[in-house]
PDB file of C-alpha atoms and ligand atoms in Angstrom:
ATOM      1  CA  MET G 101      -4.788  12.947  -2.266  1.00 44.00           C
ATOM      2  CA  ASN G 102      -3.777   9.416  -2.287  1.00 49.00           C
ATOM      3  CA  ASP G 103      -1.960   7.735  -5.051  1.00 55.00           C
ATOM      4  CA  ASP G 104      -4.748   5.164  -5.674  1.00 60.00           C
ATOM      5  CA  PHE G 105      -6.953   8.087  -6.738  1.00 71.00           C
ATOM      6  CA  LEU G 106      -4.499   9.642  -9.195  1.00 78.00           C
ATOM      7  CA  LEU G 107      -2.362   6.715 -10.459  1.00 83.00           C
ATOM      8  CA  PRO G 108      -2.312   2.947 -10.467  1.00 86.00           C
ATOM      9  CA  PRO G 109       0.138   1.372  -7.804  1.00 86.00           C
ATOM     10  CA  SER G 110       3.723   1.812  -8.877  1.00 87.00           C
ATOM     11  CA  MET G 111       5.504  -1.487  -9.219  1.00 89.00           C
ATOM     12  CA  ALA G 112       8.877  -0.803 -10.770  1.00 87.00           C
ATOM     13  CA  ALA G 113      11.989   1.088  -9.546  1.00 87.00           C
ATOM     14  CA  GLY G 114      11.497   3.975 -11.973  1.00 84.00           C
ATOM     15  CA  GLY G 115       7.837   4.451 -10.507  1.00 85.00           C
ATOM     16  CA  PRO G 116       8.587   6.792  -7.776  1.00 86.00           C
ATOM     17  CA  GLY G 117      10.638   9.266  -9.810  1.00 87.00           C
ATOM     18  CA  VAL G 118       7.890   9.405 -12.398  1.00 88.00           C
ATOM     19  CA  ASP G 119       5.292   9.923  -9.896  1.00 88.00           C
ATOM     20  CA  SER G 120       6.884  12.687  -7.929  1.00 88.00           C
ATOM     21  CA  LEU G 121       7.513  14.522 -11.071  1.00 89.00           C
ATOM     22  CA  PHE G 122       3.960  13.950 -12.301  1.00 89.00           C
ATOM     23  CA  LYS G 123       2.658  15.264  -8.935  1.00 88.00           C
ATOM     24  CA  PHE G 124       4.871  18.256  -8.948  1.00 89.00           C
ATOM     25  CA  ILE G 125       3.775  19.406 -12.490  1.00 89.00           C
ATOM     26  CA  LEU G 126       0.221  18.672 -11.773  1.00 91.00           C
ATOM     27  CA  TRP G 127       0.199  20.920  -8.457  1.00 91.00           C
ATOM     28  CA  PHE G 128       2.430  23.459 -10.014  1.00 90.00           C
ATOM     29  CA  SER G 129      -0.113  23.878 -12.824  1.00 92.00           C
ATOM     30  CA  ILE G 130      -3.050  23.752 -10.651  1.00 95.00           C
ATOM     31  CA  ILE G 131      -1.660  26.367  -8.300  1.00 95.00           C
ATOM     32  CA  PHE G 132      -0.403  28.728 -10.980  1.00 91.00           C
ATOM     33  CA  THR G 133      -3.729  28.510 -12.823  1.00 96.00           C
ATOM     34  CA  ILE G 134      -5.647  29.461  -9.823  1.00 97.00           C
ATOM     35  CA  VAL G 135      -3.195  32.391  -8.876  1.00 95.00           C
ATOM     36  CA  ILE G 136      -3.061  33.718 -12.387  1.00 94.00           C
ATOM     37  CA  THR G 137      -6.693  33.469 -13.134  1.00 97.00           C
ATOM     38  CA  GLY G 138      -7.421  35.036  -9.660  1.00 97.00           C
ATOM     39  CA  VAL G 139      -5.086  38.083 -10.276  1.00 95.00           C
ATOM     40  CA  MET G 140      -6.641  38.423 -13.737  1.00 96.00           C
ATOM     41  CA  CYS G 141     -10.274  38.600 -12.263  1.00 96.00           C
ATOM     42  CA  TYR G 142      -8.967  40.972  -9.548  1.00 96.00           C
ATOM     43  CA  PHE G 143      -7.577  43.332 -12.284  1.00 93.00           C
ATOM     44  CA  LEU G 144     -10.552  43.159 -14.387  1.00 94.00           C
ATOM     45  CA  TYR G 145     -12.800  44.115 -11.654  1.00 93.00           C
ATOM     46  CA  THR G 146     -10.493  46.797 -10.093  1.00 90.00           C
ATOM     47  CA  TYR G 147      -9.622  48.561 -13.399  1.00 88.00           C
ATOM     48  CA  ARG G 148     -12.960  48.210 -14.998  1.00 88.00           C
ATOM     49  CA  ARG G 149     -14.418  51.243 -17.144  1.00 87.00           C
ATOM     50  CA  ARG G 150     -16.138  53.735 -14.946  1.00 87.00           C
ATOM     51  CA  ALA G 151     -17.851  56.930 -15.810  1.00 86.00           C
ATOM     52  CA  GLY G 152     -15.494  59.956 -15.348  1.00 85.00           C
ATOM     53  CA  VAL G 153     -12.308  57.972 -15.036  1.00 84.00           C
ATOM     54  CA  LYS G 154      -9.903  58.343 -17.985  1.00 84.00           C
ATOM     55  CA  SER G 155      -7.603  55.441 -18.768  1.00 80.00           C
ATOM     56  CA  GLU G 156      -4.027  56.082 -18.228  1.00 81.00           C
ATOM     57  CA  PRO G 157      -1.608  54.053 -20.548  1.00 82.00           C
ATOM     58  CA  THR G 158       0.950  52.183 -18.496  1.00 80.00           C
ATOM     59  CA  PRO G 159       4.536  52.248 -19.850  1.00 84.00           C
ATOM     60  CA  HIS G 160       6.916  49.308 -19.800  1.00 86.00           C
ATOM     61  CA  TYR G 161       7.887  48.084 -16.334  1.00 89.00           C
ATOM     62  CA  THR G 162      11.216  46.154 -17.165  1.00 91.00           C
ATOM     63  CA  LYS G 163      11.968  44.854 -13.766  1.00 92.00           C
ATOM     64  CA  LEU G 164       8.491  43.073 -13.565  1.00 90.00           C
ATOM     65  CA  GLU G 165       8.757  41.682 -17.086  1.00 92.00           C
ATOM     66  CA  LEU G 166      12.163  40.139 -16.409  1.00 94.00           C
ATOM     67  CA  THR G 167      11.160  38.652 -13.314  1.00 93.00           C
ATOM     68  CA  TRP G 168       8.120  36.886 -14.820  1.00 89.00           C
ATOM     69  CA  THR G 169      10.210  35.750 -17.673  1.00 94.00           C
ATOM     70  CA  VAL G 170      13.317  34.757 -16.033  1.00 95.00           C
ATOM     71  CA  ILE G 171      11.737  32.805 -13.149  1.00 92.00           C
ATOM     72  CA  PRO G 172       9.548  30.602 -15.153  1.00 90.00           C
ATOM     73  CA  ILE G 173      12.540  29.820 -17.420  1.00 95.00           C
ATOM     74  CA  PHE G 174      14.473  28.390 -14.553  1.00 94.00           C
ATOM     75  CA  ILE G 175      11.491  26.351 -13.413  1.00 91.00           C
ATOM     76  CA  VAL G 176      10.845  24.919 -16.952  1.00 91.00           C
ATOM     77  CA  VAL G 177      14.574  24.085 -17.388  1.00 95.00           C
ATOM     78  CA  TRP G 178      14.555  22.469 -14.058  1.00 92.00           C
ATOM     79  CA  MET G 179      11.518  20.387 -15.035  1.00 90.00           C
ATOM     80  CA  PHE G 180      13.329  19.251 -18.207  1.00 93.00           C
ATOM     81  CA  HIS G 181      16.383  18.372 -16.256  1.00 93.00           C
ATOM     82  CA  ALA G 182      14.391  16.395 -13.855  1.00 90.00           C
ATOM     83  CA  ALA G 183      12.247  14.636 -16.330  1.00 90.00           C
ATOM     84  CA  PHE G 184      15.345  13.895 -18.579  1.00 92.00           C
ATOM     85  CA  ASP G 185      17.026  12.392 -15.500  1.00 89.00           C
ATOM     86  CA  VAL G 186      14.137  10.046 -14.791  1.00 86.00           C
ATOM     87  CA  TYR G 187      13.991   9.132 -18.466  1.00 86.00           C
ATOM     88  CA  VAL G 188      17.505   8.092 -18.810  1.00 86.00           C
ATOM     89  CA  ARG G 189      17.542   6.130 -15.668  1.00 81.00           C
ATOM     90  CA  ASN G 190      14.421   4.358 -16.725  1.00 79.00           C
ATOM     91  CA  GLN G 191      15.846   3.874 -20.004  1.00 80.00           C
ATOM     92  CA  THR G 192      19.107   2.015 -19.043  1.00 82.00           C
ATOM     93  CA  ALA G 193      19.122  -1.580 -18.083  1.00 78.00           C
ATOM     94  CA  ALA G 194      20.926  -2.410 -14.877  1.00 79.00           C
ATOM     95  CA  GLU G 195      23.860  -4.819 -15.105  1.00 80.00           C
ATOM     96  CA  GLY G 196      22.902  -8.421 -15.518  1.00 84.00           C
ATOM     97  CA  ALA G 197      19.444  -7.752 -16.950  1.00 88.00           C
ATOM     98  CA  THR G 198      17.563 -10.651 -18.244  1.00 89.00           C
ATOM     99  CA  GLU G 199      16.646 -10.111 -21.933  1.00 92.00           C
ATOM    100  CA  ILE G 200      13.060 -10.766 -23.019  1.00 93.00           C
ATOM    101  CA  ARG G 201      11.900 -10.436 -26.583  1.00 93.00           C
ATOM    102  CA  VAL G 202       8.599  -8.841 -26.983  1.00 94.00           C
ATOM    103  CA  ARG G 203       6.716  -9.238 -30.373  1.00 92.00           C
ATOM    104  CA  ALA G 204       3.759  -7.215 -31.137  1.00 92.00           C
ATOM    105  CA  LYS G 205       1.300  -8.353 -33.802  1.00 89.00           C
ATOM    106  CA  LYS G 206      -2.328  -7.575 -34.622  1.00 85.00           C
ATOM    107  CA  TRP G 207      -3.537  -8.184 -32.054  1.00 84.00           C
ATOM    108  CA  SER G 208      -1.558  -9.746 -29.372  1.00 87.00           C
ATOM    109  CA  TRP G 209       1.671  -9.696 -27.330  1.00 91.00           C
ATOM    110  CA  GLU G 210       4.183 -12.498 -27.365  1.00 90.00           C
ATOM    111  CA  PHE G 211       7.077 -12.902 -24.934  1.00 92.00           C
ATOM    112  CA  GLU G 212      10.165 -14.918 -25.734  1.00 91.00           C
ATOM    113  CA  TYR G 213      12.432 -15.913 -22.705  1.00 89.00           C
ATOM    114  CA  PRO G 214      16.036 -16.748 -22.807  1.00 86.00           C
ATOM    115  CA  GLY G 215      16.092 -20.287 -24.205  1.00 79.00           C
ATOM    116  CA  GLY G 216      13.614 -19.448 -26.844  1.00 79.00           C
ATOM    117  CA  ASP G 217      10.228 -20.381 -25.196  1.00 82.00           C
ATOM    118  CA  ARG G 218       7.522 -18.057 -26.442  1.00 84.00           C
ATOM    119  CA  VAL G 219       4.519 -17.307 -24.291  1.00 84.00           C
ATOM    120  CA  PRO G 220       1.627 -15.175 -25.450  1.00 84.00           C
ATOM    121  CA  GLN G 221      -0.463 -12.725 -23.391  1.00 85.00           C
ATOM    122  CA  GLU G 222       1.403 -13.463 -20.100  1.00 87.00           C
ATOM    123  CA  LEU G 223       4.416 -11.873 -18.953  1.00 91.00           C
ATOM    124  CA  HIS G 224       6.319 -13.288 -16.070  1.00 92.00           C
ATOM    125  CA  LEU G 225       8.947 -11.332 -14.170  1.00 92.00           C
ATOM    126  CA  GLU G 226      10.954 -12.030 -11.058  1.00 91.00           C
ATOM    127  CA  VAL G 227      10.651  -9.400  -8.380  1.00 91.00           C
ATOM    128  CA  ASN G 228      13.867  -7.144  -7.937  1.00 88.00           C
ATOM    129  CA  LYS G 229      15.552  -8.648 -10.999  1.00 89.00           C
ATOM    130  CA  PRO G 230      16.348  -6.178 -13.744  1.00 91.00           C
ATOM    131  CA  VAL G 231      14.852  -6.954 -17.213  1.00 92.00           C
ATOM    132  CA  LYS G 232      15.525  -5.482 -20.639  1.00 92.00           C
ATOM    133  CA  PHE G 233      12.749  -5.844 -23.270  1.00 92.00           C
ATOM    134  CA  VAL G 234      13.792  -5.985 -26.907  1.00 93.00           C
ATOM    135  CA  MET G 235      10.686  -5.376 -28.682  1.00 93.00           C
ATOM    136  CA  SER G 236       9.664  -5.418 -32.467  1.00 94.00           C
ATOM    137  CA  SER G 237       6.347  -5.553 -34.412  1.00 93.00           C
ATOM    138  CA  ASP G 238       5.376  -8.072 -36.963  1.00 89.00           C
ATOM    139  CA  ASP G 239       3.147  -5.621 -38.690  1.00 88.00           C
ATOM    140  CA  VAL G 240       2.039  -2.011 -37.834  1.00 91.00           C
ATOM    141  CA  ILE G 241       3.100   0.230 -35.076  1.00 93.00           C
ATOM    142  CA  HIS G 242       2.007  -0.818 -31.579  1.00 94.00           C
ATOM    143  CA  SER G 243       2.930   0.738 -28.251  1.00 94.00           C
ATOM    144  CA  PHE G 244       4.058  -1.313 -25.196  1.00 93.00           C
ATOM    145  CA  TYR G 245       2.453   0.447 -22.163  1.00 94.00           C
ATOM    146  CA  ILE G 246       2.479  -0.971 -18.595  1.00 92.00           C
ATOM    147  CA  PRO G 247       1.001   1.802 -16.397  1.00 91.00           C
ATOM    148  CA  GLU G 248       2.219   0.261 -13.198  1.00 91.00           C
ATOM    149  CA  PHE G 249       5.751   0.549 -14.348  1.00 89.00           C
ATOM    150  CA  ARG G 250       5.083   4.178 -15.598  1.00 89.00           C
ATOM    151  CA  TRP G 251       6.592   3.264 -18.821  1.00 88.00           C
ATOM    152  CA  LYS G 252       5.400   3.218 -22.525  1.00 90.00           C
ATOM    153  CA  ARG G 253       7.372   2.649 -25.679  1.00 91.00           C
ATOM    154  CA  ASP G 254       6.430   2.339 -29.336  1.00 93.00           C
ATOM    155  CA  VAL G 255       6.934  -1.055 -30.917  1.00 93.00           C
ATOM    156  CA  VAL G 256       7.785  -0.382 -34.650  1.00 93.00           C
ATOM    157  CA  PRO G 257       8.051  -2.905 -37.523  1.00 91.00           C
ATOM    158  CA  GLY G 258      11.373  -3.058 -39.082  1.00 92.00           C
ATOM    159  CA  GLN G 259      13.534  -2.086 -36.074  1.00 93.00           C
ATOM    160  CA  TYR G 260      13.941  -2.856 -32.447  1.00 94.00           C
ATOM    161  CA  SER G 261      13.087  -0.584 -29.442  1.00 92.00           C
ATOM    162  CA  TYR G 262      13.923  -1.121 -25.927  1.00 90.00           C
ATOM    163  CA  MET G 263      12.712  -0.750 -22.409  1.00 89.00           C
ATOM    164  CA  ALA G 264      14.310  -1.487 -19.122  1.00 90.00           C
ATOM    165  CA  VAL G 265      12.661  -2.279 -15.912  1.00 90.00           C
ATOM    166  CA  THR G 266      13.209  -3.498 -12.436  1.00 90.00           C
ATOM    167  CA  PRO G 267       9.981  -4.698 -10.957  1.00 91.00           C
ATOM    168  CA  THR G 268       9.943  -3.952  -7.121  1.00 90.00           C
ATOM    169  CA  LYS G 269       6.636  -5.472  -5.871  1.00 90.00           C
ATOM    170  CA  THR G 270       5.043  -8.905  -6.641  1.00 91.00           C
ATOM    171  CA  GLY G 271       1.493  -8.969  -7.857  1.00 90.00           C
ATOM    172  CA  ALA G 272      -0.136  -8.395 -11.238  1.00 91.00           C
ATOM    173  CA  ALA G 273       0.294  -5.466 -13.464  1.00 91.00           C
ATOM    174  CA  HIS G 274      -1.186  -4.844 -17.148  1.00 92.00           C
ATOM    175  CA  VAL G 275      -0.032  -4.527 -20.631  1.00 93.00           C
ATOM    176  CA  PHE G 276      -1.977  -2.151 -22.950  1.00 93.00           C
ATOM    177  CA  CYS G 277      -1.439  -1.228 -26.734  1.00 93.00           C
ATOM    178  CA  ALA G 278      -1.321   2.532 -26.581  1.00 92.00           C
ATOM    179  CA  GLU G 279      -1.115   3.097 -30.445  1.00 92.00           C
ATOM    180  CA  TYR G 280      -4.253   2.705 -32.526  1.00 93.00           C
ATOM    181  CA  CYS G 281      -3.520  -0.493 -34.689  1.00 90.00           C
ATOM    182  CA  GLY G 282      -6.771  -1.698 -36.210  1.00 86.00           C
ATOM    183  CA  THR G 283     -10.234  -2.823 -35.201  1.00 85.00           C
ATOM    184  CA  GLN G 284      -9.169  -5.067 -32.266  1.00 85.00           C
ATOM    185  CA  HIS G 285      -6.669  -2.410 -30.757  1.00 90.00           C
ATOM    186  CA  SER G 286      -8.518  -2.039 -27.563  1.00 88.00           C
ATOM    187  CA  GLY G 287      -8.203  -5.832 -26.983  1.00 86.00           C
ATOM    188  CA  MET G 288      -4.407  -6.033 -27.374  1.00 89.00           C
ATOM    189  CA  LEU G 289      -3.892  -6.681 -23.794  1.00 90.00           C
ATOM    190  CA  ALA G 290      -1.610  -8.998 -21.675  1.00 91.00           C
ATOM    191  CA  THR G 291      -1.026  -9.713 -18.082  1.00 92.00           C
ATOM    192  CA  VAL G 292       2.052  -9.118 -16.210  1.00 93.00           C
ATOM    193  CA  LYS G 293       2.755 -11.487 -13.272  1.00 93.00           C
ATOM    194  CA  ILE G 294       5.600 -10.343 -10.813  1.00 93.00           C
ATOM    195  CA  ASP G 295       6.659 -13.539  -9.096  1.00 91.00           C
ATOM    196  CA  THR G 296       8.718 -14.206  -6.071  1.00 92.00           C
ATOM    197  CA  PRO G 297      12.010 -16.031  -6.938  1.00 91.00           C
ATOM    198  CA  GLU G 298      10.262 -19.450  -6.055  1.00 90.00           C
ATOM    199  CA  GLU G 299       7.213 -18.688  -8.290  1.00 89.00           C
ATOM    200  CA  TYR G 300       9.463 -17.649 -11.056  1.00 89.00           C
ATOM    201  CA  ALA G 301      11.615 -20.809 -10.942  1.00 87.00           C
ATOM    202  CA  GLU G 302       8.432 -22.820 -11.053  1.00 85.00           C
ATOM    203  CA  PHE G 303       7.183 -20.896 -14.137  1.00 84.00           C
ATOM    204  CA  LYS G 304      10.471 -21.355 -15.810  1.00 82.00           C
ATOM    205  CA  ASN G 305      10.034 -25.117 -15.315  1.00 81.00           C
ATOM    206  CA  THR G 306       6.786 -25.117 -16.925  1.00 80.00           C
ATOM    207  CA  LEU G 307       7.740 -23.042 -19.954  1.00 79.00           C
ATOM    208  CA  GLY G 308       6.666 -24.840 -23.014  1.00 74.00           C
ATOM    209  CA  LYS G 309       5.286 -27.877 -21.293  1.00 78.00           C
ATOM    210  CA  MET G 310       1.652 -28.955 -20.977  1.00 81.00           C
ATOM    211  CA  PRO G 311       0.424 -27.928 -17.482  1.00 80.00           C
ATOM    212  CA  LYS G 312      -0.067 -30.722 -14.911  1.00 79.00           C
ATOM    213  CA  GLY G 313      -3.510 -32.440 -15.110  1.00 84.00           C
ATOM    214  CA  TYR G 314      -4.278 -31.040 -18.547  1.00 86.00           C
ATOM    215  CA  THR G 315      -5.505 -32.996 -21.618  1.00 88.00           C
ATOM    216  CA  PRO G 316      -3.993 -32.055 -24.950  1.00 88.00           C
ATOM    217  CA  GLU G 317      -7.405 -30.612 -25.797  1.00 89.00           C
ATOM    218  CA  LYS G 318      -7.619 -28.550 -22.846  1.00 89.00           C
ATOM    219  CA  TRP G 319      -4.032 -27.296 -23.473  1.00 88.00           C
ATOM    220  CA  GLY G 320      -4.983 -26.635 -27.155  1.00 90.00           C
ATOM    221  CA  GLU G 321      -7.916 -24.463 -26.008  1.00 90.00           C
ATOM    222  CA  GLU G 322      -5.803 -22.445 -23.737  1.00 87.00           C
ATOM    223  CA  LEU G 323      -3.085 -22.014 -26.332  1.00 86.00           C
ATOM    224  CA  PHE G 324      -5.879 -20.980 -28.818  1.00 89.00           C
ATOM    225  CA  THR G 325      -7.172 -18.286 -26.596  1.00 86.00           C
ATOM    226  CA  LYS G 326      -3.705 -17.083 -25.225  1.00 81.00           C
ATOM    227  CA  ASN G 327      -2.296 -16.853 -28.748  1.00 80.00           C
ATOM    228  CA  GLY G 328      -5.159 -14.579 -29.547  1.00 80.00           C
ATOM    229  CA  CYS G 329      -6.714 -16.947 -32.239  1.00 86.00           C
ATOM    230  CA  THR G 330     -10.009 -15.930 -31.004  1.00 86.00           C
ATOM    231  CA  THR G 331      -9.748 -12.340 -32.061  1.00 83.00           C
ATOM    232  CA  CYS G 332      -9.775 -13.457 -35.755  1.00 86.00           C
ATOM    233  CA  HIS G 333     -11.521 -16.816 -35.688  1.00 90.00           C
ATOM    234  CA  GLY G 334     -14.005 -16.116 -33.020  1.00 88.00           C
ATOM    235  CA  VAL G 335     -14.454 -17.847 -29.545  1.00 87.00           C
ATOM    236  CA  GLY G 336     -14.357 -21.653 -30.153  1.00 87.00           C
ATOM    237  CA  GLY G 337     -13.539 -20.971 -33.858  1.00 86.00           C
ATOM    238  CA  SER G 338     -17.028 -19.892 -34.443  1.00 87.00           C
ATOM    239  CA  GLY G 339     -16.150 -17.570 -37.238  1.00 85.00           C
ATOM    240  CA  GLU G 340     -17.901 -14.695 -35.619  1.00 85.00           C
ATOM    241  CA  VAL G 341     -16.572 -11.753 -33.687  1.00 83.00           C
ATOM    242  CA  GLY G 342     -19.020  -9.441 -31.962  1.00 80.00           C
ATOM    243  CA  GLY G 343     -22.015 -10.890 -34.034  1.00 82.00           C
ATOM    244  CA  ALA G 344     -20.216 -10.172 -37.345  1.00 83.00           C
ATOM    245  CA  LYS G 345     -18.176 -12.254 -39.768  1.00 84.00           C
ATOM    246  CA  SER G 346     -14.797 -12.655 -38.178  1.00 84.00           C
ATOM    247  CA  PRO G 347     -11.661 -11.566 -40.014  1.00 85.00           C
ATOM    248  CA  GLY G 348     -10.487 -15.161 -40.176  1.00 87.00           C
ATOM    249  CA  PRO G 349     -12.323 -18.267 -41.416  1.00 88.00           C
ATOM    250  CA  LYS G 350     -14.427 -20.387 -39.297  1.00 88.00           C
ATOM    251  CA  LEU G 351     -12.674 -23.278 -37.630  1.00 89.00           C
ATOM    252  CA  ALA G 352     -15.495 -25.076 -35.782  1.00 88.00           C
ATOM    253  CA  GLY G 353     -16.549 -28.253 -37.680  1.00 86.00           C
ATOM    254  CA  LEU G 354     -13.632 -27.830 -40.053  1.00 87.00           C
ATOM    255  CA  PHE G 355     -12.247 -31.351 -39.458  1.00 84.00           C
ATOM    256  CA  ALA G 356     -15.836 -32.783 -39.700  1.00 84.00           C
ATOM    257  CA  LYS G 357     -16.177 -31.092 -42.987  1.00 83.00           C
ATOM    258  CA  GLY G 358     -12.870 -32.494 -44.142  1.00 83.00           C
ATOM    259  CA  GLN G 359     -12.455 -30.150 -47.121  1.00 85.00           C
ATOM    260  CA  GLU G 360     -12.027 -26.362 -47.627  1.00 88.00           C
ATOM    261  CA  GLN G 361     -12.165 -24.291 -50.662  1.00 88.00           C
ATOM    262  CA  MET G 362      -9.110 -22.137 -51.271  1.00 88.00           C
ATOM    263  CA  ALA G 363      -8.946 -18.531 -52.977  1.00 85.00           C
ATOM    264  CA  ASP G 364      -8.097 -19.993 -56.214  1.00 86.00           C
ATOM    265  CA  GLY G 365     -11.124 -22.253 -56.183  1.00 86.00           C
ATOM    266  CA  ALA G 366      -9.169 -25.447 -55.415  1.00 87.00           C
ATOM    267  CA  MET G 367     -10.553 -27.770 -52.814  1.00 88.00           C
ATOM    268  CA  ILE G 368      -8.013 -29.064 -50.417  1.00 86.00           C
ATOM    269  CA  THR G 369      -8.278 -31.901 -47.554  1.00 87.00           C
ATOM    270  CA  VAL G 370      -8.294 -30.631 -44.106  1.00 87.00           C
ATOM    271  CA  ASP G 371      -5.908 -32.602 -42.131  1.00 87.00           C
ATOM    272  CA  GLU G 372      -3.131 -32.247 -39.453  1.00 87.00           C
ATOM    273  CA  ASN G 373      -0.742 -31.273 -41.968  1.00 88.00           C
ATOM    274  CA  TYR G 374      -2.933 -28.382 -43.364  1.00 89.00           C
ATOM    275  CA  VAL G 375      -3.436 -27.029 -39.777  1.00 89.00           C
ATOM    276  CA  ARG G 376       0.227 -27.160 -39.017  1.00 90.00           C
ATOM    277  CA  GLU G 377       1.157 -25.345 -42.154  1.00 89.00           C
ATOM    278  CA  SER G 378      -1.591 -22.828 -41.454  1.00 88.00           C
ATOM    279  CA  ILE G 379      -0.081 -22.043 -38.167  1.00 88.00           C
ATOM    280  CA  LEU G 380       3.643 -21.899 -39.157  1.00 87.00           C
ATOM    281  CA  ARG G 381       3.102 -20.463 -42.680  1.00 87.00           C
ATOM    282  CA  PRO G 382      -0.262 -18.789 -42.697  1.00 87.00           C
ATOM    283  CA  ASN G 383      -0.124 -17.317 -46.122  1.00 85.00           C
ATOM    284  CA  ALA G 384       0.681 -20.720 -47.887  1.00 85.00           C
ATOM    285  CA  LYS G 385      -2.878 -21.385 -48.453  1.00 85.00           C
ATOM    286  CA  ILE G 386      -5.538 -18.786 -48.317  1.00 87.00           C
ATOM    287  CA  VAL G 387      -9.332 -19.901 -47.746  1.00 88.00           C
ATOM    288  CA  MET G 388     -11.832 -18.483 -50.313  1.00 86.00           C
ATOM    289  CA  ASN G 389     -13.077 -14.964 -49.368  1.00 84.00           C
ATOM    290  CA  TYR G 390     -10.363 -14.534 -46.903  1.00 84.00           C
ATOM    291  CA  ASN G 391      -7.670 -13.068 -49.082  1.00 77.00           C
ATOM    292  CA  ASN G 392      -8.027  -9.538 -47.737  1.00 74.00           C
ATOM    293  CA  VAL G 393      -6.449 -10.420 -44.332  1.00 75.00           C
ATOM    294  CA  GLN G 394      -3.030 -11.572 -43.485  1.00 78.00           C
ATOM    295  CA  MET G 395      -2.570 -13.955 -40.551  1.00 83.00           C
ATOM    296  CA  PRO G 396       0.788 -13.474 -38.668  1.00 80.00           C
ATOM    297  CA  VAL G 397       3.176 -16.359 -38.232  1.00 81.00           C
ATOM    298  CA  PHE G 398       2.855 -18.317 -34.977  1.00 82.00           C
ATOM    299  CA  VAL G 399       6.123 -20.068 -33.798  1.00 79.00           C
ATOM    300  CA  LEU G 400       4.961 -22.899 -31.771  1.00 82.00           C
ATOM    301  CA  LYS G 401       6.567 -26.124 -30.680  1.00 82.00           C
ATOM    302  CA  ASP G 402       5.261 -29.481 -31.969  1.00 84.00           C
ATOM    303  CA  ASP G 403       3.582 -30.744 -28.936  1.00 84.00           C
ATOM    304  CA  GLN G 404       1.681 -27.198 -28.753  1.00 85.00           C
ATOM    305  CA  ILE G 405       0.621 -27.604 -32.468  1.00 89.00           C
ATOM    306  CA  ASP G 406      -0.548 -31.021 -31.540  1.00 89.00           C
ATOM    307  CA  ALA G 407      -2.366 -29.708 -28.707  1.00 89.00           C
ATOM    308  CA  ILE G 408      -4.184 -27.066 -30.875  1.00 91.00           C
ATOM    309  CA  ILE G 409      -4.984 -29.697 -33.502  1.00 91.00           C
ATOM    310  CA  ALA G 410      -6.600 -31.888 -30.813  1.00 90.00           C
ATOM    311  CA  TYR G 411      -8.594 -28.930 -29.613  1.00 92.00           C
ATOM    312  CA  LEU G 412      -9.796 -28.008 -33.279  1.00 90.00           C
ATOM    313  CA  LYS G 413     -11.006 -31.554 -33.681  1.00 88.00           C
ATOM    314  CA  THR G 414     -13.320 -31.142 -30.741  1.00 89.00           C
ATOM    315  CA  LEU G 415     -14.886 -28.001 -32.181  1.00 87.00           C
ATOM    316  CA  LYS G 416     -18.234 -28.953 -33.921  1.00 82.00           C
TER     317      LYS G 416
HETATM  318 CU1  LIG F  34      -1.584  -2.787 -31.064  1.00 79.87          CU
HETATM  319 CU2  LIG F  34      -3.058  -0.893 -30.781  1.00 79.87          CU
END
């Protein structure tokens, strides 16, 4: 059976160990299920009730019972040992590992690189370079899962959890959230790009900067989408998600409207300062009828906020 049928491609150093263990346990279970079921069926048939044949109770047969107790114990202990070995190997970061902060929030992943640049929804790694993820959650329990790395770890509010990985193949992998965390749980995805050393150097050069050939509006739109703003404010800030009212207020036409009513009834002026504050301190001002949702804090650089403001102004 080929790998692609059972499992996604393995792209990290810990992958082959997990895969061989998985395949061993799978085939072990399949073979024993067939053998045991077969023997049971055979006995059922051979020793079925027949007219004129009296049943003879069978006494204990110690040797047989010891055999089928002791052999499986050895196999199970061996499986535990092998699995623990793979686990420990995967759990420990190799020397000189790059630390990347992973922040989970409803409903996006954010990656912070050494130097402090934060990038949402897209994780860049360099091939054959060990990384250690230091992970935390801003709200509820999430779970950081990259099938191609054969690795999953809960991300819990109020504490850090860790994961170590050395990617071994260039290409794309996927981040899923593997712990139910609310309505948009299934949309809590991110991409992993495993770069060649040249590609990674180029990526590091562009960190936190407006991509070449972009206008601020276009960059703002990209930041809006990648930071997951659309999950709560709708695509294009439409105020609708999946045909229903979105969890966050409508942003399209906000600047044209010029005013917004707050939860306490006050009218405030919509300007650059209001938008900036709402990104950096989302709970400072709550829009009328939206006090049941808490927007997470977004740490963005000034020119990124400028770009988002430029984009919001284009939304009619
Ligand atoms: Cu985050 Cu499910």
